[in-house]
Short mmCIF file of C-alpha atoms in Angstrom, two decimals:
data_model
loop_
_atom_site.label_atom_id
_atom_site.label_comp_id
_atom_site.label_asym_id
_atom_site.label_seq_id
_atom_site.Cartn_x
_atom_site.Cartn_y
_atom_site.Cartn_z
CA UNK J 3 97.45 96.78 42.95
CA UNK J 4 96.01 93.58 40.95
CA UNK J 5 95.41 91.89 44.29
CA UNK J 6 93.48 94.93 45.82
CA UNK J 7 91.60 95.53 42.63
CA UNK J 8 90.32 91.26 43.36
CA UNK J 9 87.87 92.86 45.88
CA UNK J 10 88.22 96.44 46.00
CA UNK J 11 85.62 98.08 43.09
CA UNK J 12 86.33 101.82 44.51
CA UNK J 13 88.79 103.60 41.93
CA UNK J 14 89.40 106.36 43.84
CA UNK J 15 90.39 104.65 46.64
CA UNK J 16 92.87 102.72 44.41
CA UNK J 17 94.26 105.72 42.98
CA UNK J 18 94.73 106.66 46.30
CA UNK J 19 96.90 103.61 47.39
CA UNK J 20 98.74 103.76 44.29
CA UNK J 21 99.44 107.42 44.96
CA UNK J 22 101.10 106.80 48.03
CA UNK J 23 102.80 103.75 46.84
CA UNK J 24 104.66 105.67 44.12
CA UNK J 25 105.44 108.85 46.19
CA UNK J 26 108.65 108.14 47.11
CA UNK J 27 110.33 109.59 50.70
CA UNK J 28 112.55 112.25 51.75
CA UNK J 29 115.82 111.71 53.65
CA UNK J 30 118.19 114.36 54.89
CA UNK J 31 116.43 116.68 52.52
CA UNK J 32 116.61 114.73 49.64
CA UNK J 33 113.98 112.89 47.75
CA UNK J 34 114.18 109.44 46.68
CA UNK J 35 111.84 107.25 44.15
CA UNK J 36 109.79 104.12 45.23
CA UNK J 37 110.87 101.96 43.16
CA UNK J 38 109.14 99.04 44.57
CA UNK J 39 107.63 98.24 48.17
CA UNK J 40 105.30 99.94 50.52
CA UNK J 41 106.44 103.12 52.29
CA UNK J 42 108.12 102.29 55.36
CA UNK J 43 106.59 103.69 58.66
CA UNK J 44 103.30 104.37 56.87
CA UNK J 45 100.49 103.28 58.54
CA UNK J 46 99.16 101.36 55.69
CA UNK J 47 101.89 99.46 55.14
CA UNK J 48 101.20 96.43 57.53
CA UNK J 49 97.86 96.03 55.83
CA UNK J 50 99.39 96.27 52.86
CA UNK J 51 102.14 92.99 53.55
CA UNK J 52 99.50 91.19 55.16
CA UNK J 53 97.34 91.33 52.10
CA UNK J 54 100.35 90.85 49.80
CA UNK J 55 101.71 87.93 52.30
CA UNK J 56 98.20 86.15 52.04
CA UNK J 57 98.82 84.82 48.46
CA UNK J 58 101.76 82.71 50.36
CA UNK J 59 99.49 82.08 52.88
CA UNK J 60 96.81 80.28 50.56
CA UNK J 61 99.45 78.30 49.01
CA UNK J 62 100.72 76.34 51.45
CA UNK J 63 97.66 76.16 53.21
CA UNK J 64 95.94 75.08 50.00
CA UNK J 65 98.84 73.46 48.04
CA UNK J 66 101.86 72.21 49.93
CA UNK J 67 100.00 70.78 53.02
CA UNK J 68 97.47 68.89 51.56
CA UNK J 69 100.46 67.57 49.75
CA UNK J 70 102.70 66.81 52.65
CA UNK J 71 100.51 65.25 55.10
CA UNK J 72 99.50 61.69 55.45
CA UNK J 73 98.14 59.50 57.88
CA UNK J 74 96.46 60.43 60.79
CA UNK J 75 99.15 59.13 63.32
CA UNK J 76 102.42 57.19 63.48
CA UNK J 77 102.80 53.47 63.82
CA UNK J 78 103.58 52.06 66.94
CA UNK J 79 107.55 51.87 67.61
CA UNK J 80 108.02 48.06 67.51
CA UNK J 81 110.05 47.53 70.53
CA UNK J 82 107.83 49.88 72.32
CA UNK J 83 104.67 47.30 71.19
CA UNK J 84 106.53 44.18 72.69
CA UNK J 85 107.27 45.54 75.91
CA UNK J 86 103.76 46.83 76.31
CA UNK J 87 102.14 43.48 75.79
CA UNK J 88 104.67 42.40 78.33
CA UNK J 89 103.83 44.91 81.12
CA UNK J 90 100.57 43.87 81.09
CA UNK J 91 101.04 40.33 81.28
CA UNK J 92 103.03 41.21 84.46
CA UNK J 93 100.34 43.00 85.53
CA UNK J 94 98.11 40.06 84.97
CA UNK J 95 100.73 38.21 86.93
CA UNK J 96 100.77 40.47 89.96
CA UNK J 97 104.42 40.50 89.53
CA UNK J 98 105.21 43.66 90.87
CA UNK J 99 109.18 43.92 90.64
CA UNK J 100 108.71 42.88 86.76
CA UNK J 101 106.35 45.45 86.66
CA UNK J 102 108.77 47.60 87.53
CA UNK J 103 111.49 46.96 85.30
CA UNK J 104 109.44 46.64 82.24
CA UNK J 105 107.93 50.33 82.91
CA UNK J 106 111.72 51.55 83.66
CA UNK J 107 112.56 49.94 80.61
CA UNK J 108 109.64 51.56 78.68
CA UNK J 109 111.17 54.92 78.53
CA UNK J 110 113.94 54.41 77.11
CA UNK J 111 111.83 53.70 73.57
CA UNK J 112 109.36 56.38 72.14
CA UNK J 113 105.70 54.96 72.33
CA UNK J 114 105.30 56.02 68.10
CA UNK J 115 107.73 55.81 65.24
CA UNK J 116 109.88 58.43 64.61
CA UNK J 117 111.29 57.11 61.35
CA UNK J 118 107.43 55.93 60.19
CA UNK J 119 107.98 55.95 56.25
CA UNK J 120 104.67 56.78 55.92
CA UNK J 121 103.86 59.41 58.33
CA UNK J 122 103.95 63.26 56.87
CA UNK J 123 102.91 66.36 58.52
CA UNK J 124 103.19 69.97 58.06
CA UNK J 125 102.74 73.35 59.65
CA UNK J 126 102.90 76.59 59.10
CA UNK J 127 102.45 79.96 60.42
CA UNK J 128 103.31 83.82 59.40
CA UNK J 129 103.50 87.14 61.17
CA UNK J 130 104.17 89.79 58.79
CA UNK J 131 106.76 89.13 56.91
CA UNK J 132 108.71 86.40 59.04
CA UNK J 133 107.34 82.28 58.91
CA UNK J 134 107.88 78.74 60.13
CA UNK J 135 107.43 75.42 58.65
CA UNK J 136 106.91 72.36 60.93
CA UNK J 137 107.71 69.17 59.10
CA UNK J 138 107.68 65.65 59.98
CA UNK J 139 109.50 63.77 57.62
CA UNK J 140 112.73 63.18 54.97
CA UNK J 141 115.33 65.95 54.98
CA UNK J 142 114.61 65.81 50.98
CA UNK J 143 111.31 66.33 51.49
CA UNK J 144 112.06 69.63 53.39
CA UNK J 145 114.45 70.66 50.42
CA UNK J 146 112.00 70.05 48.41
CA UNK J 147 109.26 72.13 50.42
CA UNK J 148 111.46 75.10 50.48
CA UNK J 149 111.96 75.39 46.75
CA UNK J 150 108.64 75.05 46.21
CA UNK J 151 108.10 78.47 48.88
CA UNK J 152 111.42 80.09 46.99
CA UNK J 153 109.98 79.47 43.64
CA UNK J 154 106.22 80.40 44.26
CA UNK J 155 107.51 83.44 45.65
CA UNK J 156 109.86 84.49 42.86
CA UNK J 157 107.50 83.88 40.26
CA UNK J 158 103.83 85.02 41.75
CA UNK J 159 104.92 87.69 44.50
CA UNK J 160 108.80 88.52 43.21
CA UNK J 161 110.56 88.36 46.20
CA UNK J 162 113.15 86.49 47.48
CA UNK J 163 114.30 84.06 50.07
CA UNK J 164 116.79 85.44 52.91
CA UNK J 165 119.75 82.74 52.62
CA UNK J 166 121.15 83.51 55.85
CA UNK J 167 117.72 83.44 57.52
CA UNK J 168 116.16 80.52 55.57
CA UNK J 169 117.33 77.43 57.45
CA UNK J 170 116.22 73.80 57.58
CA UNK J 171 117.02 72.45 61.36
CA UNK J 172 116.51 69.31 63.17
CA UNK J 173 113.91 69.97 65.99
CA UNK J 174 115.74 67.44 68.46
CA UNK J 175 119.09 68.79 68.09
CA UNK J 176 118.49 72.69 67.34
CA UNK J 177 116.32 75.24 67.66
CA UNK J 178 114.98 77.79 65.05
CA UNK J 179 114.57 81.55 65.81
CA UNK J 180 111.58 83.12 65.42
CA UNK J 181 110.32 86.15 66.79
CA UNK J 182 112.79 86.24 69.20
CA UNK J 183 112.42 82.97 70.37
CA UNK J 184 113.64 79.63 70.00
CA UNK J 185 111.69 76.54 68.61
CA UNK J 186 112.48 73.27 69.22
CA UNK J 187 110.96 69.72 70.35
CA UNK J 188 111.20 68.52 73.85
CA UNK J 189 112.17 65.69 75.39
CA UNK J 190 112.38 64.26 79.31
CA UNK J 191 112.54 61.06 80.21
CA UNK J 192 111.40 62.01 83.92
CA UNK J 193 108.36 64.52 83.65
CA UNK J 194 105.79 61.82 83.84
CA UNK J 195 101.82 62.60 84.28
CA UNK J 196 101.21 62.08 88.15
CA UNK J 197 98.08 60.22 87.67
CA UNK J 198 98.89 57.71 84.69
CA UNK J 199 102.71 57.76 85.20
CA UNK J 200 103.43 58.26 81.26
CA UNK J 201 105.58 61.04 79.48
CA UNK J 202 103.97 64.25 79.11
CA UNK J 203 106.62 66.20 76.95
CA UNK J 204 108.36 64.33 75.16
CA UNK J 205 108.10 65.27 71.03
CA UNK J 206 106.19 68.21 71.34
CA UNK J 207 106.87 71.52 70.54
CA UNK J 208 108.65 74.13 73.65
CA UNK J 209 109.79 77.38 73.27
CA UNK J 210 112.50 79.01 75.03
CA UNK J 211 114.71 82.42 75.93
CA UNK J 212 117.90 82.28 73.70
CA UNK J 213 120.75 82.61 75.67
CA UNK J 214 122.11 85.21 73.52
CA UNK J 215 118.97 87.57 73.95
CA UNK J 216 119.09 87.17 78.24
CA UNK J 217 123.00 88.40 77.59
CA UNK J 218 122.39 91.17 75.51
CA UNK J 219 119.51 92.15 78.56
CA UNK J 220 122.11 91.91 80.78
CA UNK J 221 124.70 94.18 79.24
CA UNK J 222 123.03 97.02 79.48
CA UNK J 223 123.15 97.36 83.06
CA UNK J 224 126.51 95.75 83.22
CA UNK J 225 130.07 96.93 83.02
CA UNK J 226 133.25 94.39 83.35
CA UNK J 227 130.87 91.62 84.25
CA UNK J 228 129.33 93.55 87.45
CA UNK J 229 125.95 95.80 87.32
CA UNK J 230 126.77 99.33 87.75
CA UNK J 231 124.44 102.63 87.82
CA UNK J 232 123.38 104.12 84.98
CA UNK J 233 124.46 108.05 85.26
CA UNK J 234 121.82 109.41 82.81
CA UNK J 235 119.39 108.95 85.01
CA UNK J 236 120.98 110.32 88.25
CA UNK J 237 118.75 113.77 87.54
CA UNK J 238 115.65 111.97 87.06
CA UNK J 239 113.14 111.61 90.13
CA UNK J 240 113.36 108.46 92.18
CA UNK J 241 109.69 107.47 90.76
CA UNK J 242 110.43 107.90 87.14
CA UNK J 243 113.87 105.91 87.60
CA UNK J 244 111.58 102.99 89.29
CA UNK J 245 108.80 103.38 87.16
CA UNK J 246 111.72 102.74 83.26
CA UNK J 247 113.35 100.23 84.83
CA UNK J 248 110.19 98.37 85.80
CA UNK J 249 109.04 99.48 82.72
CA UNK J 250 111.85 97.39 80.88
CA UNK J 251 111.49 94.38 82.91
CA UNK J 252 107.55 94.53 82.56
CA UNK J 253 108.51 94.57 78.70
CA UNK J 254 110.41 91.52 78.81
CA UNK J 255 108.28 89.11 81.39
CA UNK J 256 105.52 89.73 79.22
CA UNK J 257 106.79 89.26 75.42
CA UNK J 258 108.69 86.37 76.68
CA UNK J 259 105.65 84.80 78.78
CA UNK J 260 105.35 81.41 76.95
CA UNK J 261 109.41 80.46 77.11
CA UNK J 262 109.49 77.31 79.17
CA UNK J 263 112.61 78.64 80.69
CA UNK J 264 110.82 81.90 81.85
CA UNK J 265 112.11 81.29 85.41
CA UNK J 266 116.04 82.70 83.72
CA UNK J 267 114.83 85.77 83.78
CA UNK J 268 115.16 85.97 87.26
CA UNK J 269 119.10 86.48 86.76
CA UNK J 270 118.13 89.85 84.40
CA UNK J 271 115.92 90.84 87.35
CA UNK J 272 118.66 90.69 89.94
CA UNK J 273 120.88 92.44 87.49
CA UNK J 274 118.75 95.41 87.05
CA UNK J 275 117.43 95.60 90.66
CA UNK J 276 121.57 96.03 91.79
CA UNK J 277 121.52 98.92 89.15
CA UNK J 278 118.51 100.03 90.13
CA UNK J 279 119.90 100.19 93.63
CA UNK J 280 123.56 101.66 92.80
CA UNK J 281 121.73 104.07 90.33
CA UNK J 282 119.44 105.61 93.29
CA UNK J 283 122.51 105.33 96.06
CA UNK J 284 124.24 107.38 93.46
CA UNK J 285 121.61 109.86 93.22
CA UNK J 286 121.32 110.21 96.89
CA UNK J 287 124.25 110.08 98.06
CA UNK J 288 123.98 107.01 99.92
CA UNK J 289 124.61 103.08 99.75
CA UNK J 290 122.75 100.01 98.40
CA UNK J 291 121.71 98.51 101.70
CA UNK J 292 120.21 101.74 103.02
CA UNK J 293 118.47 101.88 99.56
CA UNK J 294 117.47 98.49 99.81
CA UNK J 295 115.95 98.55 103.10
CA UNK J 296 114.23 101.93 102.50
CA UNK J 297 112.45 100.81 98.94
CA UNK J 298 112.11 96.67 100.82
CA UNK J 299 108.38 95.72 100.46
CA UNK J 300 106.01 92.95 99.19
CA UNK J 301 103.26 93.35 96.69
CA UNK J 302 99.76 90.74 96.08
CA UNK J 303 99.83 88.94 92.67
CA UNK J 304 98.08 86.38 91.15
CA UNK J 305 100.36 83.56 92.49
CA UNK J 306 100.80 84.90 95.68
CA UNK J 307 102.68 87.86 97.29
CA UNK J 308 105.90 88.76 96.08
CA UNK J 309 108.92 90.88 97.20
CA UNK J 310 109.57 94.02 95.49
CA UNK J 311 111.31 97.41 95.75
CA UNK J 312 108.36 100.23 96.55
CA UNK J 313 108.56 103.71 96.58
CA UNK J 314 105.21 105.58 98.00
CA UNK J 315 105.10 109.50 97.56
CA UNK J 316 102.10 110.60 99.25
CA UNK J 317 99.84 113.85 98.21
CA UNK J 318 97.59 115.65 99.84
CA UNK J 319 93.79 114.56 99.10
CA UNK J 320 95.06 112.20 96.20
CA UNK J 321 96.31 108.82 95.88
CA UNK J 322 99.95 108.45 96.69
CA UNK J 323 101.95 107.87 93.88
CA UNK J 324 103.29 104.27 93.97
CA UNK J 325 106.04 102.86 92.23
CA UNK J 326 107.65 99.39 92.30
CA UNK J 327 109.68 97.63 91.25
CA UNK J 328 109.62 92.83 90.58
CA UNK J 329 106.62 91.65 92.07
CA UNK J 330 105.80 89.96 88.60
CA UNK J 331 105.88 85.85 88.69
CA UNK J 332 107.97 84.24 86.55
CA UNK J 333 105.88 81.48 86.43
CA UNK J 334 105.33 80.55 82.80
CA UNK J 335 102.17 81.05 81.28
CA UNK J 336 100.13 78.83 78.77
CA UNK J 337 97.15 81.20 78.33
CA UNK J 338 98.04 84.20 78.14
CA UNK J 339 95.21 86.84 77.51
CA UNK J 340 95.78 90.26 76.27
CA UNK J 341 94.00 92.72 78.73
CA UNK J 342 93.14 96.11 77.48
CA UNK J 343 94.24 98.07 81.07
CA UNK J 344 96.25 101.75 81.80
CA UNK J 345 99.35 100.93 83.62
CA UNK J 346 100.64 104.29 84.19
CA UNK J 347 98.96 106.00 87.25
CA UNK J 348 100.25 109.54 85.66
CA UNK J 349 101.61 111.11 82.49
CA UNK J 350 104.89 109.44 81.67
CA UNK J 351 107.45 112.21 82.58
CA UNK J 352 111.19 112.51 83.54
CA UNK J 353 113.56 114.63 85.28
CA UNK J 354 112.62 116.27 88.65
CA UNK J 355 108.90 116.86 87.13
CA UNK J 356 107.05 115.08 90.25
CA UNK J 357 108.90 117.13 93.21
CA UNK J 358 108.31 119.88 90.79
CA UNK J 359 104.72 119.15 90.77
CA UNK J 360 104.39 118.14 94.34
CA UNK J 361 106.08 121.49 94.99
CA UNK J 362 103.21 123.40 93.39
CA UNK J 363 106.52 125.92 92.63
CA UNK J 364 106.75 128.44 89.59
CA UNK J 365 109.94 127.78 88.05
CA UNK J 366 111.00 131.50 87.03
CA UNK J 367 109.55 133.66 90.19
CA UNK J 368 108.87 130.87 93.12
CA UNK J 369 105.09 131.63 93.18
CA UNK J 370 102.62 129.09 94.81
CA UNK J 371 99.44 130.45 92.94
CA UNK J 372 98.35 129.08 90.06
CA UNK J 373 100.64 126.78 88.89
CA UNK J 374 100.20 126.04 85.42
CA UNK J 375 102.78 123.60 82.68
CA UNK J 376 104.04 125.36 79.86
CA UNK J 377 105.08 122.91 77.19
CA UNK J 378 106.68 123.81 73.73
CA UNK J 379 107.10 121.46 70.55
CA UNK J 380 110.95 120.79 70.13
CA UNK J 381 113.57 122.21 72.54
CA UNK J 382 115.27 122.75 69.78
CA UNK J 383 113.32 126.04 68.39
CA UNK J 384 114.52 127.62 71.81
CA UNK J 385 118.05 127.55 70.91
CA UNK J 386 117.80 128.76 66.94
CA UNK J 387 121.29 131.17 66.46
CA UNK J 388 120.71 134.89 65.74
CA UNK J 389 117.84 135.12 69.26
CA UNK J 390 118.01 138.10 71.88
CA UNK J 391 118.95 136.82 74.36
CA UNK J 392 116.78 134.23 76.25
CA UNK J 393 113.94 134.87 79.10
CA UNK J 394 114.39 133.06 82.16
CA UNK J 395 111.74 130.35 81.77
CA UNK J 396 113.41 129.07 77.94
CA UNK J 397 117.14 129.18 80.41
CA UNK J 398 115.50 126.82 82.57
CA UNK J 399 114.27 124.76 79.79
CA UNK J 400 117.20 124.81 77.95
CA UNK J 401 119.55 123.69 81.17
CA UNK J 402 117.18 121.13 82.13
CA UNK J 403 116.46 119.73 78.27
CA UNK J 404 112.98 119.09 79.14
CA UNK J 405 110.18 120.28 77.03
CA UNK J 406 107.82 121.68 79.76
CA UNK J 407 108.01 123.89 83.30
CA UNK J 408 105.77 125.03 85.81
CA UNK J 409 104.88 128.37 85.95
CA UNK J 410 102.45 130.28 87.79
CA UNK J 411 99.47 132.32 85.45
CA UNK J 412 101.19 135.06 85.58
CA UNK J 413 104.78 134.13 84.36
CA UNK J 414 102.30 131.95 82.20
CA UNK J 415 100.78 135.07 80.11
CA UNK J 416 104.25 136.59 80.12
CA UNK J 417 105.73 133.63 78.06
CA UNK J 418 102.76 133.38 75.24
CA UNK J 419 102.22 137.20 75.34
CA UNK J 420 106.26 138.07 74.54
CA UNK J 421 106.34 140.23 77.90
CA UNK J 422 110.04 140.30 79.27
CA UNK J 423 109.85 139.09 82.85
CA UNK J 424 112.31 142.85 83.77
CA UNK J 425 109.69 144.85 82.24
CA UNK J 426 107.01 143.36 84.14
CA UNK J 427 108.95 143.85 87.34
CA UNK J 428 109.52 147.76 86.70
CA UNK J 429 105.71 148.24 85.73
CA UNK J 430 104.98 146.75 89.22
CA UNK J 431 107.17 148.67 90.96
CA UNK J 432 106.51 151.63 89.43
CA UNK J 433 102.74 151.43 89.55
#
């Protein structure tokens, strides 16, 4: 509240904040005290760590990197200096074959100092409340940059450093997680520039997939080591099975579309395109090849066209519904721009809600007039002990656990007017 109160002059919009800062939460029906924190879930509570998490912000950015970075670049490695003066006295030469050997020989030595006693520089960056440090330089020099972070944060913001998380690695022989990714520093001795021949990789920055997160991906659709169909699906339509499991890959390609080793997804797509298969063979009775050659197709991307599994349902005087599955490039992308775009082509539903749809078919009496979707709020008022016994429509519900059904307008005004579908029946018949 002393941090808000730096630039916030409205009191009632403090007492506000403090209000919901002290209000505690309920939890199986039982009310605890905040006793410190922001409410978790609240929508104000990401502001509310940002702004608290800016205090650390300003003090390395104000504090510990002016402090631990000198120099504006490294030395020249020595033995890397010597052979360049002698590569281009070859040159001067003409003599080719010594030419060469001293340029073969010239990767084996970085062109800078890695051990420059002089050289510092640091880095930093935050999202929410997880951050990395980038250091060049002495291991007690990082020691000493991390008490400085545990002690400025015990003392100005009273929190504490993770032990298990807070880790000091070597770039060049680990990696540090972050975000889900790896970070480390790259290195190749062969990816050269094709115009000036020199390294292009070697000491900066890459990050990767861990291996750990593309087998835990894998798993899911996995059972003894082999993909296998996933049976709580087998009553869903064939588009809304397509449309979550390209939903999950979509999910993935994109978070992880900076990893330099984006191409291993590949082996997750395979995996979940064989469950994908087995899953619909299951549901229709049928095997993977016929699947395979039935859903077969190609779709246009931005690198090119790529194969795909496609399944068109076509409507009368509409667009067909389309879903696919791949077709996304794996190739890894170093710009990535966030596009504000609507992916789904229809209301994200499940079960047999599209034939249902496409059927134009009340659920309770088979009428074509008039469909109309009833939806309630939680299946779970439909089923409360000590009812009469249930209508036909909340039967259907109830067997299907799905929160909406088709009916026509007049099974419609039955259900929100009370009118027992029986009674309706003998009032037509009798009139």
């Amino acid at each position: 509240m002393n941090i808000l109160r730096e630039n916030i002059r409205d009191n009632r919009f403090l007492r506000l904040i403090e209000g919901a800062l002290k209000a505690g939460y309920c939890e199986d029906w039982t009310y605890h005290p905040s006793l410190s924190g922001s409410p978790q879930g609240g929508i104000v509570s990401p502001i509310l760590s940002n702004i608290y998490m800016d205090r650390l912000d300003r003090f390395v950015e104000d504090t510990l990197i002016p402090k631990y970075s000198r120099e504006e670049r490294r030395e020249i490695h020595p033995i890397y200096g010597q052979l360049t003066n002698q590569l281009a006295t070859a040159r001067r030469q003409g003599n080719l074959e010594r030419i060469r050997v001293l340029q073969k020989e010239l990767r084996q030595y970085p062109s800078q100092n890695p051990d420059d006693p002089v050289y510092r520089r640091l880095r930093y960056v935050r999202y929410a409340d997880d951050f990395l440090l980038g250091f060049a330089g002495p291991l007690v020099e990082a020691h000493q940059i991390k008490d400085s972070i545990a002690s400025f944060l015990q003392t100005e913001l009273k929190l504490t450093l993770s032990a298990e998380k807070t880790l000091i690695t070597h770039a060049h022989t680990g990696r540090a997680r972050f975000l889900g990714y790896e970070v480390g520093i790259m290195e190749s001795q062969t990816k050269l520039d094709r115009t000036r021949g020199t390294r292009t990789v070697n000491g900066k920055v890459g990050i990767y997939i861990p291996e750990d997160v593309i087998r835990a991906k894998r798993k899911r659709y996995l059972r003894d080591g082999k993909p296998i169909h996933r049976s709580e699906l087998i009553n869903d339509s064939e588009y809304d099975i397509i449309y979550r499991y390209q939903g999950e890959y979509r999910g993935l390609v994109n978070y992880y579309g900076l990893a330099q080793n984006l191409a291993e997804l590949g082996y997750v797509r395979w995996t979940m395109e064989t469950s994908l298969l087995k899953t619909l063979a299951c549901k229709n009775q049928t095997s993977v090849i016929k699947e395979n050659k039935r859903l077969q197709s190609t779709t246009q991307t931005l690198e090119g066209q790529r194969k795909c599994l496609k399944l068109v349902i076509p409507r009368e005087k509409k667009k067909p519904l389309v879903a696919t599955f791949g077709g996304l490039s794996l190739k890894r992308r170093k710009n990535p721009v966030i596009e504000d775009r609507v992916i789904l082509p229809y209301a994200r539903t499940r079960s047999e809600i599209v034939e249902r749809l496409l059927n134009n078919t009340c659920e309770v009496c088979g009428g074509k007039e008039n469909i109309e979707m009833h939806h309630v709020r939680h299946l779970r008022d439909l089923n409360k002990k000590g009812k009469r016994e249930m209508p036909p429509w909340m039967q259907v519900m109830i067997s299907r656990k799905r929160k909406s059904i088709p009916l026509c307008r007049r099974c419609h005004d039955d259900v929100h007017y009370n009118r027992p579908k029986l009674k309706r029946q003998g009032n037509r018949r009798a009139g």
